[in-house]
Coordinates of C-alpha atoms and ligand atoms in Angstrom, one line a residue:
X1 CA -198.5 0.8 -122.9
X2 CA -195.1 1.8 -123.9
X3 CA -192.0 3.6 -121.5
X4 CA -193.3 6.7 -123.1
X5 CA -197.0 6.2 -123.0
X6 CA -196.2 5.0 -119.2
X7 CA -194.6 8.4 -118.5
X8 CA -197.2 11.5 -117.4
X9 CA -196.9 14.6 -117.4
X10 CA -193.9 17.1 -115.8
X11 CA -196.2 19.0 -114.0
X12 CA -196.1 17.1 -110.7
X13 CA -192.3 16.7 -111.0
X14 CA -192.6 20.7 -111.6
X15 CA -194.9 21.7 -108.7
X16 CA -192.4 19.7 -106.5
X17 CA -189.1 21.6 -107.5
X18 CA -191.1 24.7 -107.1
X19 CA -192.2 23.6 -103.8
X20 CA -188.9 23.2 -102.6
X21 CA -187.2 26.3 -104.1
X22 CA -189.8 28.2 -102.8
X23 CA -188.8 26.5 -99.0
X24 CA -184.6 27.2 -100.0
X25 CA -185.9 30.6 -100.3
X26 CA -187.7 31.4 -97.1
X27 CA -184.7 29.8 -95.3
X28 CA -182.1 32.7 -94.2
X29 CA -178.5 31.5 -95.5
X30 CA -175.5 31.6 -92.7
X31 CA -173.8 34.1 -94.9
X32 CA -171.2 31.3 -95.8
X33 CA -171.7 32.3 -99.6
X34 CA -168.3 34.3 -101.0
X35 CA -169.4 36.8 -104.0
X36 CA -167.8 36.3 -107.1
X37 CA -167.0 33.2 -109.7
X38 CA -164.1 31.3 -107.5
X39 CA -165.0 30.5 -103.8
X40 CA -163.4 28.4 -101.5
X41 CA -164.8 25.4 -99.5
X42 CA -163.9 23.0 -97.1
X43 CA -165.9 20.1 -98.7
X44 CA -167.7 19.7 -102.1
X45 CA -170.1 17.2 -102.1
X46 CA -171.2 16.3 -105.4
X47 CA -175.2 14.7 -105.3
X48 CA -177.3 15.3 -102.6
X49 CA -178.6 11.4 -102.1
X50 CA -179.1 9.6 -98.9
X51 CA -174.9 9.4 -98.7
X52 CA -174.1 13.1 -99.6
X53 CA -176.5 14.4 -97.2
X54 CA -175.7 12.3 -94.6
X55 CA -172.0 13.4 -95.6
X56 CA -172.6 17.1 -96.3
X57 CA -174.6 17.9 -93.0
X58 CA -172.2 16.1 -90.7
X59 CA -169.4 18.0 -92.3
X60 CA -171.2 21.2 -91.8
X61 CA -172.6 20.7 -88.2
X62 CA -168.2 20.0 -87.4
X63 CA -167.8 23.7 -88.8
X64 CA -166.9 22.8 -92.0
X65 CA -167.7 24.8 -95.3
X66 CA -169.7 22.6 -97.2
X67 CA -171.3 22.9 -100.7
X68 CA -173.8 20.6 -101.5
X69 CA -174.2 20.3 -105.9
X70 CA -177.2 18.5 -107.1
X71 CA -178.8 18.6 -110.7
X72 CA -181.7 17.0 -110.0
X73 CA -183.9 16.2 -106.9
X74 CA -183.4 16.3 -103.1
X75 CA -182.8 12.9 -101.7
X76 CA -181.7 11.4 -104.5
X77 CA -182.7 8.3 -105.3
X78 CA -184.3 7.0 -101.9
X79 CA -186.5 9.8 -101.6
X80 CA -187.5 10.3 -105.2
X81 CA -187.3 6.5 -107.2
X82 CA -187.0 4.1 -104.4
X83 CA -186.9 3.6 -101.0
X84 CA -189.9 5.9 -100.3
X85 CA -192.3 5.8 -102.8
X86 CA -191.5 1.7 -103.4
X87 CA -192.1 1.3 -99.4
X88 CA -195.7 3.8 -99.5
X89 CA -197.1 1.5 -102.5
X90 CA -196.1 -1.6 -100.7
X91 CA -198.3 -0.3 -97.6
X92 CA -200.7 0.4 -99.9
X93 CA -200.7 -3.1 -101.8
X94 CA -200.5 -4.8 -98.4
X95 CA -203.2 -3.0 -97.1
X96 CA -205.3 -4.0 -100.4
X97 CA -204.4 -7.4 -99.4
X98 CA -205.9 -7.4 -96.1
X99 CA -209.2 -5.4 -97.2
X100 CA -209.6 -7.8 -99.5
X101 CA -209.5 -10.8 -97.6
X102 CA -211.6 -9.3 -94.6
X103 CA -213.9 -7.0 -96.9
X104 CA -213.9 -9.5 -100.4
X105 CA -217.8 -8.9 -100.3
X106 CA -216.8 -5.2 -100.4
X107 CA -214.1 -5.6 -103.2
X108 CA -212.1 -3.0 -100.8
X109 CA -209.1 -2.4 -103.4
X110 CA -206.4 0.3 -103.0
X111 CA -206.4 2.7 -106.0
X112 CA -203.1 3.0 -108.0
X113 CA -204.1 6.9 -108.8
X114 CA -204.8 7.7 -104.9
X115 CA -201.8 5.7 -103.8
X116 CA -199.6 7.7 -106.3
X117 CA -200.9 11.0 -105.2
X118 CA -200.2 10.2 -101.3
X119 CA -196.6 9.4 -102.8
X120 CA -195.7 12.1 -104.5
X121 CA -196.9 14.5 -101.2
X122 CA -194.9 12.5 -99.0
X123 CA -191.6 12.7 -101.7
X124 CA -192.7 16.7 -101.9
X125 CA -192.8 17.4 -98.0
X126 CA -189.4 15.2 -97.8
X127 CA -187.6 17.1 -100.7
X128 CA -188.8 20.1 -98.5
X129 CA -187.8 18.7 -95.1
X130 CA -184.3 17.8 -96.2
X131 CA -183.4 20.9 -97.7
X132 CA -184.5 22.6 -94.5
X133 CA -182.1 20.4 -92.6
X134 CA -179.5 21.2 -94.7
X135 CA -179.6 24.7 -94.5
X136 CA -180.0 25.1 -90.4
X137 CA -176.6 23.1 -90.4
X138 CA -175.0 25.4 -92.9
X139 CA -174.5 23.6 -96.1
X140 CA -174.7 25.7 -99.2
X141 CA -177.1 23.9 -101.6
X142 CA -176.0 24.5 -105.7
X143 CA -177.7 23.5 -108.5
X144 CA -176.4 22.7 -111.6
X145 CA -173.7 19.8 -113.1
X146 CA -170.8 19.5 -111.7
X147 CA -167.9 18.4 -112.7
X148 CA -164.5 18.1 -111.4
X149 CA -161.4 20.2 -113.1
X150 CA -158.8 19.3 -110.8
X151 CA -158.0 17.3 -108.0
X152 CA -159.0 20.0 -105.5
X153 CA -161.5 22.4 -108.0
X154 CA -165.4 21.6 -109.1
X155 CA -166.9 23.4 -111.9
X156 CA -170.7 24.3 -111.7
X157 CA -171.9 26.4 -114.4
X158 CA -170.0 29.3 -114.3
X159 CA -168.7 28.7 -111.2
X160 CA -165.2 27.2 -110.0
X161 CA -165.0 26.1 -106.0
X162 CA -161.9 25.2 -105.0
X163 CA -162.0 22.5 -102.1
X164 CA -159.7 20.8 -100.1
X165 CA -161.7 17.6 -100.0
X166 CA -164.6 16.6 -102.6
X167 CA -166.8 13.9 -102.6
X168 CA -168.3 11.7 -105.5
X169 CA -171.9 10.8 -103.8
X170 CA -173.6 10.3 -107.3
X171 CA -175.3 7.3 -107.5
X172 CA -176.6 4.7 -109.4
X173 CA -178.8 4.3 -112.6
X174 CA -181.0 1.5 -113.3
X175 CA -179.1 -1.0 -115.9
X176 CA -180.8 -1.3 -119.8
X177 CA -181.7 -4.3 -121.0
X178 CA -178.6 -5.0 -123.1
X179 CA -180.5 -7.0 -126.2
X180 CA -182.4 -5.2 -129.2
X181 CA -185.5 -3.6 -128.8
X182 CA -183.9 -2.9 -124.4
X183 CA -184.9 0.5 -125.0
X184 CA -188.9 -0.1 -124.9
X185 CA -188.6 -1.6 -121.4
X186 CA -189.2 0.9 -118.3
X187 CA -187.1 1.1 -115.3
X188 CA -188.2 1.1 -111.9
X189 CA -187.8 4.9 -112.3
X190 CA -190.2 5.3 -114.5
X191 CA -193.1 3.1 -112.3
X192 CA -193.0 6.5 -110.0
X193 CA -194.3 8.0 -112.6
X194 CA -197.1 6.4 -113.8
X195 CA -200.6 8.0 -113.5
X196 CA -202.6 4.7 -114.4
X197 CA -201.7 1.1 -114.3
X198 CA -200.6 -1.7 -117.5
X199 CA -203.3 -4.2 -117.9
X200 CA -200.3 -6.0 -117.7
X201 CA -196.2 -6.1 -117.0
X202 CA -193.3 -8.4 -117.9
X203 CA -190.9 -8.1 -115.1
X204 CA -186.9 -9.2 -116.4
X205 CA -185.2 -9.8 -113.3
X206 CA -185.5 -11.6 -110.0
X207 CA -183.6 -9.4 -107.7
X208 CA -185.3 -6.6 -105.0
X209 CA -186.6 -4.5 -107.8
X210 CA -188.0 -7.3 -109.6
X211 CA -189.6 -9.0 -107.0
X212 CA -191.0 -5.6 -105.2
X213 CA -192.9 -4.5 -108.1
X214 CA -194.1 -7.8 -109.4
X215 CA -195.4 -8.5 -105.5
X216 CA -196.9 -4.8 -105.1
X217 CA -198.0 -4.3 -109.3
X218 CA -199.7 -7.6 -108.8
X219 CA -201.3 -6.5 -105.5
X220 CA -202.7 -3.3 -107.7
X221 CA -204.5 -5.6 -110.0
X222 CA -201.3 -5.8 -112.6
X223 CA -201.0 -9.3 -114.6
X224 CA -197.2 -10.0 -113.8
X225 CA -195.2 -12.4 -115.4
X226 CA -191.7 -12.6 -114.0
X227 CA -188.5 -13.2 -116.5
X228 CA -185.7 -14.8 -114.2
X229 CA -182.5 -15.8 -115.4
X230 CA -181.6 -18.0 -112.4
X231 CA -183.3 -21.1 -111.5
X232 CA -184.4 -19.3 -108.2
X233 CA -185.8 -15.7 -107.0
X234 CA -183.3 -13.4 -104.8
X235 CA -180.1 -14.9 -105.7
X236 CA -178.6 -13.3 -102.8
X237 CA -180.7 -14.9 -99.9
X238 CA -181.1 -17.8 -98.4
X239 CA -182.6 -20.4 -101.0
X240 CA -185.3 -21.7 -98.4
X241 CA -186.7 -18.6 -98.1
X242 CA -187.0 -17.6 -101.7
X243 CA -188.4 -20.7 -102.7
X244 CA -191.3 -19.5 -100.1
X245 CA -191.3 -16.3 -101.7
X246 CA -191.6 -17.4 -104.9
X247 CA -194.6 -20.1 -103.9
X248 CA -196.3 -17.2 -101.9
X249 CA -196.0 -14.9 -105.2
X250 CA -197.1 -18.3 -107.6
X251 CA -200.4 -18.6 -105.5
X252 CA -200.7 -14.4 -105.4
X253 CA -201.0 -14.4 -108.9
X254 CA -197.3 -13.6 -110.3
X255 CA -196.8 -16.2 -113.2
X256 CA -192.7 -16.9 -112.6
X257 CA -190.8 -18.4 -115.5
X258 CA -187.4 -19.3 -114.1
X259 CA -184.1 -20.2 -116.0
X260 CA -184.7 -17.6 -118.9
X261 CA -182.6 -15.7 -120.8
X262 CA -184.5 -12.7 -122.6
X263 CA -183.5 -12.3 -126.4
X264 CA -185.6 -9.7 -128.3
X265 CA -188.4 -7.1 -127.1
X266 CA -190.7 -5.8 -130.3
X267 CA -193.7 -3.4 -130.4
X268 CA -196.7 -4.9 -131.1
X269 CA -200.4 -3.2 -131.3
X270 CA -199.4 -0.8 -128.7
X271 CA -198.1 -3.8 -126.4
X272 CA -195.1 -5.3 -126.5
X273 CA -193.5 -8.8 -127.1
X274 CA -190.5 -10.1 -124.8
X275 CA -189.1 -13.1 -126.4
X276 CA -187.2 -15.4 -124.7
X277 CA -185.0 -18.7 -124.4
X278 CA -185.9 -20.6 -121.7
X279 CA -183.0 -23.5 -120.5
X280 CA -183.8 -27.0 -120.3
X281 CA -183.9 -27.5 -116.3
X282 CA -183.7 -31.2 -116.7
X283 CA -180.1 -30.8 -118.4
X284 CA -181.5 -32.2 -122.2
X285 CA -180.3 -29.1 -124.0
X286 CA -183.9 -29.2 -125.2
X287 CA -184.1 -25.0 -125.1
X288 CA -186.9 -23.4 -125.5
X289 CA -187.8 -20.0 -127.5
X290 CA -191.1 -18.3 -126.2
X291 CA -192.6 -14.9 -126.4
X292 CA -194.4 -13.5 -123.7
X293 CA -196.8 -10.2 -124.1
X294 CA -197.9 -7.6 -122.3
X295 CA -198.6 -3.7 -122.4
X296 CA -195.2 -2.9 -120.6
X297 CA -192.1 -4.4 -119.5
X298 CA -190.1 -3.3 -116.8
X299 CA -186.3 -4.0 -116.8
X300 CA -185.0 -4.9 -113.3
X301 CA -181.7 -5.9 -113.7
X302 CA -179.7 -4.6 -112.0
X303 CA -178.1 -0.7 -111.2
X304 CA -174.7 0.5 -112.4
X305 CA -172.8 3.5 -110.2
X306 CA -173.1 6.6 -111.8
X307 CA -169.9 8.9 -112.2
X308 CA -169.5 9.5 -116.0
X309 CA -169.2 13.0 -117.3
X310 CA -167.7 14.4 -113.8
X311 CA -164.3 14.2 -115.6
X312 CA -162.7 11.8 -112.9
X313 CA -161.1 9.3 -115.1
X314 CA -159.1 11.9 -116.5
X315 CA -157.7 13.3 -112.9
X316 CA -156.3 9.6 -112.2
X317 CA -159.4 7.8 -110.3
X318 CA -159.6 4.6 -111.3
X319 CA -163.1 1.9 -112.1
X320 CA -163.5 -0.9 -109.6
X321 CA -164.3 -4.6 -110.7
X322 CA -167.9 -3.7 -110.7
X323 CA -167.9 -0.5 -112.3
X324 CA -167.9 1.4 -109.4
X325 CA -165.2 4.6 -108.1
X326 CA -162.1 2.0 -106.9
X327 CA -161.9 3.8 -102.9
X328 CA -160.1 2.3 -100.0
X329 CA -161.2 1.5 -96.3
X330 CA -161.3 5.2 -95.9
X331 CA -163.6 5.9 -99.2
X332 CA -161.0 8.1 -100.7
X333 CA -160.0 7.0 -104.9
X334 CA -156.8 7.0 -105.9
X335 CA -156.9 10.9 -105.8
X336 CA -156.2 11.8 -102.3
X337 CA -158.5 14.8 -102.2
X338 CA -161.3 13.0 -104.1
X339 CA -163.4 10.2 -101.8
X340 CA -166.7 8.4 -103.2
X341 CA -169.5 6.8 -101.2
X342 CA -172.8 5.0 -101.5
X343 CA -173.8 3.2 -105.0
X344 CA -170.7 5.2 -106.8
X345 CA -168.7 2.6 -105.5
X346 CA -168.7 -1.1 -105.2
X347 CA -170.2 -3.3 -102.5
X348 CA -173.4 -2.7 -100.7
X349 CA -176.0 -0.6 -103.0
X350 CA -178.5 0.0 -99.5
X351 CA -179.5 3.6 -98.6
X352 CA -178.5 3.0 -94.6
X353 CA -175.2 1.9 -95.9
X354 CA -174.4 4.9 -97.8
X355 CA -175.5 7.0 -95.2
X356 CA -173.4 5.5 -92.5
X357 CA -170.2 5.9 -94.4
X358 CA -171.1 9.8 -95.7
X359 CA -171.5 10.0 -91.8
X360 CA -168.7 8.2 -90.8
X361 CA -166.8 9.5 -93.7
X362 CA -167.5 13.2 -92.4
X363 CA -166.2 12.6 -88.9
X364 CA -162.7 11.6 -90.1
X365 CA -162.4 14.2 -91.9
X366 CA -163.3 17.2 -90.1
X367 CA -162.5 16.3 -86.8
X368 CA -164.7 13.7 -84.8
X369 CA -163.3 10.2 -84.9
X370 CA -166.3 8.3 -85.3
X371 CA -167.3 5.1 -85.1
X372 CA -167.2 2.7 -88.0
X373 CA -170.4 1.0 -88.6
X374 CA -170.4 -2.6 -89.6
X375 CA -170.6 -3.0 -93.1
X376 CA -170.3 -6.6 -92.9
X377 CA -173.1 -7.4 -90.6
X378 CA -175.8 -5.2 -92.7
X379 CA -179.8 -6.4 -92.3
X380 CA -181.9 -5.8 -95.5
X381 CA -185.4 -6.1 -96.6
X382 CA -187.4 -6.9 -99.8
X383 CA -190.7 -4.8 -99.3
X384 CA -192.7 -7.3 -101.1
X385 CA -196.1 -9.0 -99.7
X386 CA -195.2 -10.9 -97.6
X387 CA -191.9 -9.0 -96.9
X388 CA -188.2 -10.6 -96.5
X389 CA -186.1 -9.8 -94.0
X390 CA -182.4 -11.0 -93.3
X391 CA -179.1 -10.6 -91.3
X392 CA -176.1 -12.0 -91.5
X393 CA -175.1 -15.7 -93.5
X394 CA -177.4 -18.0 -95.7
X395 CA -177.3 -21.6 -94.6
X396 CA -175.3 -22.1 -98.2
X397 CA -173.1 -19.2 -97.4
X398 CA -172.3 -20.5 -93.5
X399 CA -171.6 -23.8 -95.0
X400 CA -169.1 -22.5 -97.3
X401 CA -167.4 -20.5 -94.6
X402 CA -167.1 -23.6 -92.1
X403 CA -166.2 -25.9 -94.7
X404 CA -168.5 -29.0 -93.7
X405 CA -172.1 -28.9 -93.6
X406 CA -172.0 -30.7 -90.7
X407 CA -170.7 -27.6 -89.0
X408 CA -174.1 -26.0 -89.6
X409 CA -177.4 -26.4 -88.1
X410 CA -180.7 -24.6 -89.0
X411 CA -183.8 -23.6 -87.2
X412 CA -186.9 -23.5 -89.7
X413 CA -190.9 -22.9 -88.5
X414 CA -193.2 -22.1 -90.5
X415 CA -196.4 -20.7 -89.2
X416 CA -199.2 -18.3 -90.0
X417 CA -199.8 -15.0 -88.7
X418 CA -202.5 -13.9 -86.8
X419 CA -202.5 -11.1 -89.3
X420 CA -202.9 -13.2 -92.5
X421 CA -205.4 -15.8 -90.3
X422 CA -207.7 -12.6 -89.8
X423 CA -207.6 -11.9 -93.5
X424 CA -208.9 -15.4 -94.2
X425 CA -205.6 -16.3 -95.7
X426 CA -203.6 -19.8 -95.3
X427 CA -200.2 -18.2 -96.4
X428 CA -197.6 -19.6 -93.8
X429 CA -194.8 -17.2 -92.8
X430 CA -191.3 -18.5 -92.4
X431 CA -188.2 -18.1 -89.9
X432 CA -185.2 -19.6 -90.2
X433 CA -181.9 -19.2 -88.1
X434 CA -178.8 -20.4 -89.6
X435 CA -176.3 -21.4 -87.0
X436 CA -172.7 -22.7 -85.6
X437 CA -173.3 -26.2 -84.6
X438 CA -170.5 -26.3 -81.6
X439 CA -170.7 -23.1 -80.4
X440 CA -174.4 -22.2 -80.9
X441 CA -173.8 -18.8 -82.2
X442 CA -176.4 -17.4 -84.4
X443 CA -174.8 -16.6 -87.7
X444 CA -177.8 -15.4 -89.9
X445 CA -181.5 -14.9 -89.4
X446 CA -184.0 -15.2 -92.4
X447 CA -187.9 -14.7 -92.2
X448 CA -190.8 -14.1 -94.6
X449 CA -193.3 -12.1 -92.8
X450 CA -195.0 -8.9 -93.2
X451 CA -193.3 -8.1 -89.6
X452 CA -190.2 -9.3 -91.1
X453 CA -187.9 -6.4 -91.7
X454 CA -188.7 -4.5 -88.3
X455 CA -187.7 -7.6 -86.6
X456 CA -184.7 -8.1 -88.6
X457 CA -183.2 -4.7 -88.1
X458 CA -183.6 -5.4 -83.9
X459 CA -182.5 -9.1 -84.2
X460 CA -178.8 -7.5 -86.0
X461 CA -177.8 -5.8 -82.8
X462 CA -177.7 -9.3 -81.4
X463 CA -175.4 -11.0 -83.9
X464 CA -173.3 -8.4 -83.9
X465 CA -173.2 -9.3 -79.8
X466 CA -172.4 -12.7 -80.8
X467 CA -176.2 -13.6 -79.8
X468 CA -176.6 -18.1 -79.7
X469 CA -179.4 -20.1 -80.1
X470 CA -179.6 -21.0 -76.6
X471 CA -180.4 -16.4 -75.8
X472 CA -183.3 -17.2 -77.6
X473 CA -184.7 -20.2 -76.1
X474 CA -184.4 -18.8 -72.6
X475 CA -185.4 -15.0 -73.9
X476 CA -189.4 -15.3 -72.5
X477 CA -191.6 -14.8 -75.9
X478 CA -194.1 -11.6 -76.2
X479 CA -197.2 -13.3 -76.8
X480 CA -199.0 -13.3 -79.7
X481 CA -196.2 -11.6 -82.0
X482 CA -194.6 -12.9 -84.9
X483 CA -191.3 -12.3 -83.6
X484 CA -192.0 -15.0 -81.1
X485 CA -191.2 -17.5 -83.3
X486 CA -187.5 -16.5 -83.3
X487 CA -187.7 -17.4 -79.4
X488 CA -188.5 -20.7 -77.0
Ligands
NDP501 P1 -180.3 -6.9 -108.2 O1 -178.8 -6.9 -108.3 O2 -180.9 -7.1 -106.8 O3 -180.9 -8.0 -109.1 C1 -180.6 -8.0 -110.5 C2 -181.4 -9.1 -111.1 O4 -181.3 -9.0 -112.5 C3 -180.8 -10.5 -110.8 O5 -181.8 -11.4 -110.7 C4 -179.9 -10.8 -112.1 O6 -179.8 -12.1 -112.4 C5 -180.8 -10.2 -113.1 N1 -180.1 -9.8 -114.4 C6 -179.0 -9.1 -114.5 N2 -178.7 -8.9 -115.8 C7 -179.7 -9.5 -116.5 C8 -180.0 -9.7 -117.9 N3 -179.2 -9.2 -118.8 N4 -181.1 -10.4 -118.2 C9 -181.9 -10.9 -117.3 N5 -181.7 -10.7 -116.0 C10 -180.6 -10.1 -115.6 O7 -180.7 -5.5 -108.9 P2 -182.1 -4.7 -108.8 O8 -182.2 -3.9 -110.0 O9 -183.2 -5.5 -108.3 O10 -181.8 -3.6 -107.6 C11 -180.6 -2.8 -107.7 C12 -180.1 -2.4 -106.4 O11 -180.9 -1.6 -105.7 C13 -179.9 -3.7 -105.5 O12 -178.7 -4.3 -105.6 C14 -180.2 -3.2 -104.2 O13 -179.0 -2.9 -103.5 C15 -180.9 -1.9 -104.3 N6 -182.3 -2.0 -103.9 C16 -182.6 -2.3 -102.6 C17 -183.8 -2.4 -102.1 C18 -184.1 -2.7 -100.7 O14 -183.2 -2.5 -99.9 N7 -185.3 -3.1 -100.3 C19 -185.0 -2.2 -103.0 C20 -184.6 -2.0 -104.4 C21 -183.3 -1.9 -104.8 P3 -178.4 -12.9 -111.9 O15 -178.7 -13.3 -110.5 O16 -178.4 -14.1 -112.8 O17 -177.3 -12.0 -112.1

């Protein structure tokens, strides 16, 4: 199955847009609108994802005059080609997992054309939901391009707005495989989009993408091999628990081939071949060149921010290190009146994280002095079977900061669920809390559990309150959870 083959037809993608016009419609405007080609606003936000609602309806609600440009969907990429959709199939593929372990005389299996169905409602009633929202708190909603003319003026189609403030809320777009043949991979875009499943799936990559739709593809009867260029899955987390991620995907199915560096991707028969060098892990420079194949390969390598073609370089604002809009603490780029937020910029690419600073970004500007979240404490999840969760430093990263290992203790259990016992399974969970050896404070907590990102998000609170090891032991446990093990 090629990316094209993969893709299905508009009409769902259609009915959707037409189900949300139709609500813009039925939604009386505040009368903010000024008639003719050049208006004025308070605030431009251009892209109407997690950050630039969050940003354009906080504005709004503080009495300023908002317009909100978007080219494309409502919600950007949370609703439409991540967060959502990702997190619906993973409920679906976990609860394949448990229907068939209780019901494996049954077969119970979730169905990939159901599953996608349920999706799309749910992305349909949100794109619906949101622009509701947006209109009760006054924000004009414009389609079209944008791009920006001057430091203080947007262009939409015809129509010039001059603003006082604008800002760049635009996004990120999956990276292409950058060797020949990249082109015939799929992003995880396109997965959203699939009416029927690959027999089979090369996943490149070994970050959250990767390992989210190898765990959940896999759970939906996909043969996944995995492509990783480290020697390691989730380069970003804590190694101990990665390595139990990666043995709990091994003995789910996943074939992982670590220490690989993809060369070539060819058509073949209607599949397609992914070559490959694979490393020598035993340091003999013996390389090897294989080719792996399968009917589609899914590129998961990372996403770049998205800000070409808004005409920004040309005003003065300038690239970050990363490829992001360079913004200070207070978001705004080098051009005072233009600020950027969310995956336009560098550092944290999480949907909470853009929507705290469009929020916080909001209040500064139009009048409330907000709070600043904490950007450096931030808890994240990988939704894949069973899921990750973590706050705050890995062991390696604690170490690093303390200088001496000895500095640094660690809490690991390793247990298994009542949950995964029920479904006949033997997979054990794991919880491990990384912390300072002389004064006991907790400094990061990492667990592989299904439970494990609802946990996660509570446990944060209480590193930010400078939580230690010795809260936990005398916090009295609610029995039987899996959170627990965190406690006694
Ligand atoms: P990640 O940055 O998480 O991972 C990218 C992976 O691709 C790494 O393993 C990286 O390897 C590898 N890679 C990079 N370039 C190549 C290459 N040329 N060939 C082979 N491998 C390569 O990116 P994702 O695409 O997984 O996700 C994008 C962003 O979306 C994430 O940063 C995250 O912020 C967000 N996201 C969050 C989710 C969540 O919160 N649950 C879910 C999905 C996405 P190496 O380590 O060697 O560089």
């Amino acid at each position: 199955m090629t990316k094209r083959q993969a893709r299905p037809t508009t009409e769902r993608q259609s009915a959707r847009r037409a189900t949300t016009e139709q609500a813009v419609e039925q939604v009386p405007r505040r009368g903010r609108r000024k008639p003719g080609p050049q208006r004025e606003a308070d605030f431009v936000v251009i892209g109407a994802g997690s950050g630039g609602v969050a940003a354009a309806r906080r504005a709004a609600v503080l009495g300023a005059r908002v317009v909100l440009v978007e080219r494309g969907e409502i919600g950007g990429t949370c609703v439409n080609r991540g967060c959502v959709p990702k997190k619906m199939l993973s409920y679906g593929a976990g609860l394949a997992a448990i229907l068939s372990g209780c019901l494996s005389h049954t077969g119970g299996k979730e169905d990939w054309s159901d599953a996608i169905v349920r999706v799309n409602a749910e992305m349909a009633r949100l794109q619906v939901a949101y622009t509701h929202r947006l209109q009760e708190a006054g924000v004009e909603l414009l389609r079209g391009d944008a791009t920006v003319i001057a430091p203080d003026q947007v262009q939409v189609g015809a129509q010039a707005i001059r603003a006082k403030r604008i800002l760049v809320a635009t996004g990120a777009r999956p990276r292409t495989l950058p060797v020949p043949g990249g082109e015939l991979a799929c992003s995880s875009d396109d997965i959203f989009t699939w009416q029927s499943l690959p027999a089979s799936l090369v996943v490149i990559g070994g970050g959250y993408v990767a390992v989210e739709q190898a765990s959940i593809l896999s759970r939906y009867g996909v043969k996944v091999e995995m492509l990783v260029r480290e020697d390691r899955l989730l380069a970003r987390f804590d190694h101990e628990i990665a390595h139990a991620l990666a043995e709990a995907l091994a003995a789910k199915g996943v074939r992982l081939h670590f220490n690989t560096e993809v060369t070539l991707l060819n058509q073949a028969n209607g599949a397609i071949d992914v070559c490959y060098r694979q490393r020598d892990a035993a340091g003999n420079g013996e390389d090897r060149i294989r080719t792996v194949r399968a009917q589609a390969a899914l590129a998961a390598i990372g996403r770049a921010p998205h800000w070409e073609g808004l005409g920004l370089e040309t005003l003065g604002v300038q690239k970050a290190e990363k490829g992001g809009i360079r913004v200070d603490r207070s978001f705004r780029s080098r051009v005072r009146s233009i600020h950027a937020i969310g995956d336009a910029i560098d550092g944290l690419h999480l949907t909470p994280v853009a929507t705290a600073q469009g929020r916080w970004l909001a209040d500064r500007l139009f009048g409330r002095r907000g709070d600043r979240a904490d950007f450096d404490l931030v808890p994240t999840a990988v939704f894949c079977e069973p899921a990750i969760g973590s706050v705050g430093l890995t062991e390696a990263a604690a170490i690093a900061a303390a200088g001496k290992p000895e500095r640094i203790e660690t809490v690991v259990r390793r247990f298994v669920s009542l949950e995964t016992r029920f479904a006949g399974g033997e997979q054990a969970s794991m919880v491990k809390l990384v912390v300072n050896a002389r004064s006991g404070r907790v400094l990061g907590a990492h667990m592989m559990d299904n439970a494990a990102p609802e946990i996660v998000q509570a446990l944060a609170v209480a590193l930010r309150l400078g939580v230690k090891l010795s809260h936990l032991q005398t916090t009295v446990q609610l029995h039987p959870t899996v959170a627990e093990e965190l406690f006694g």
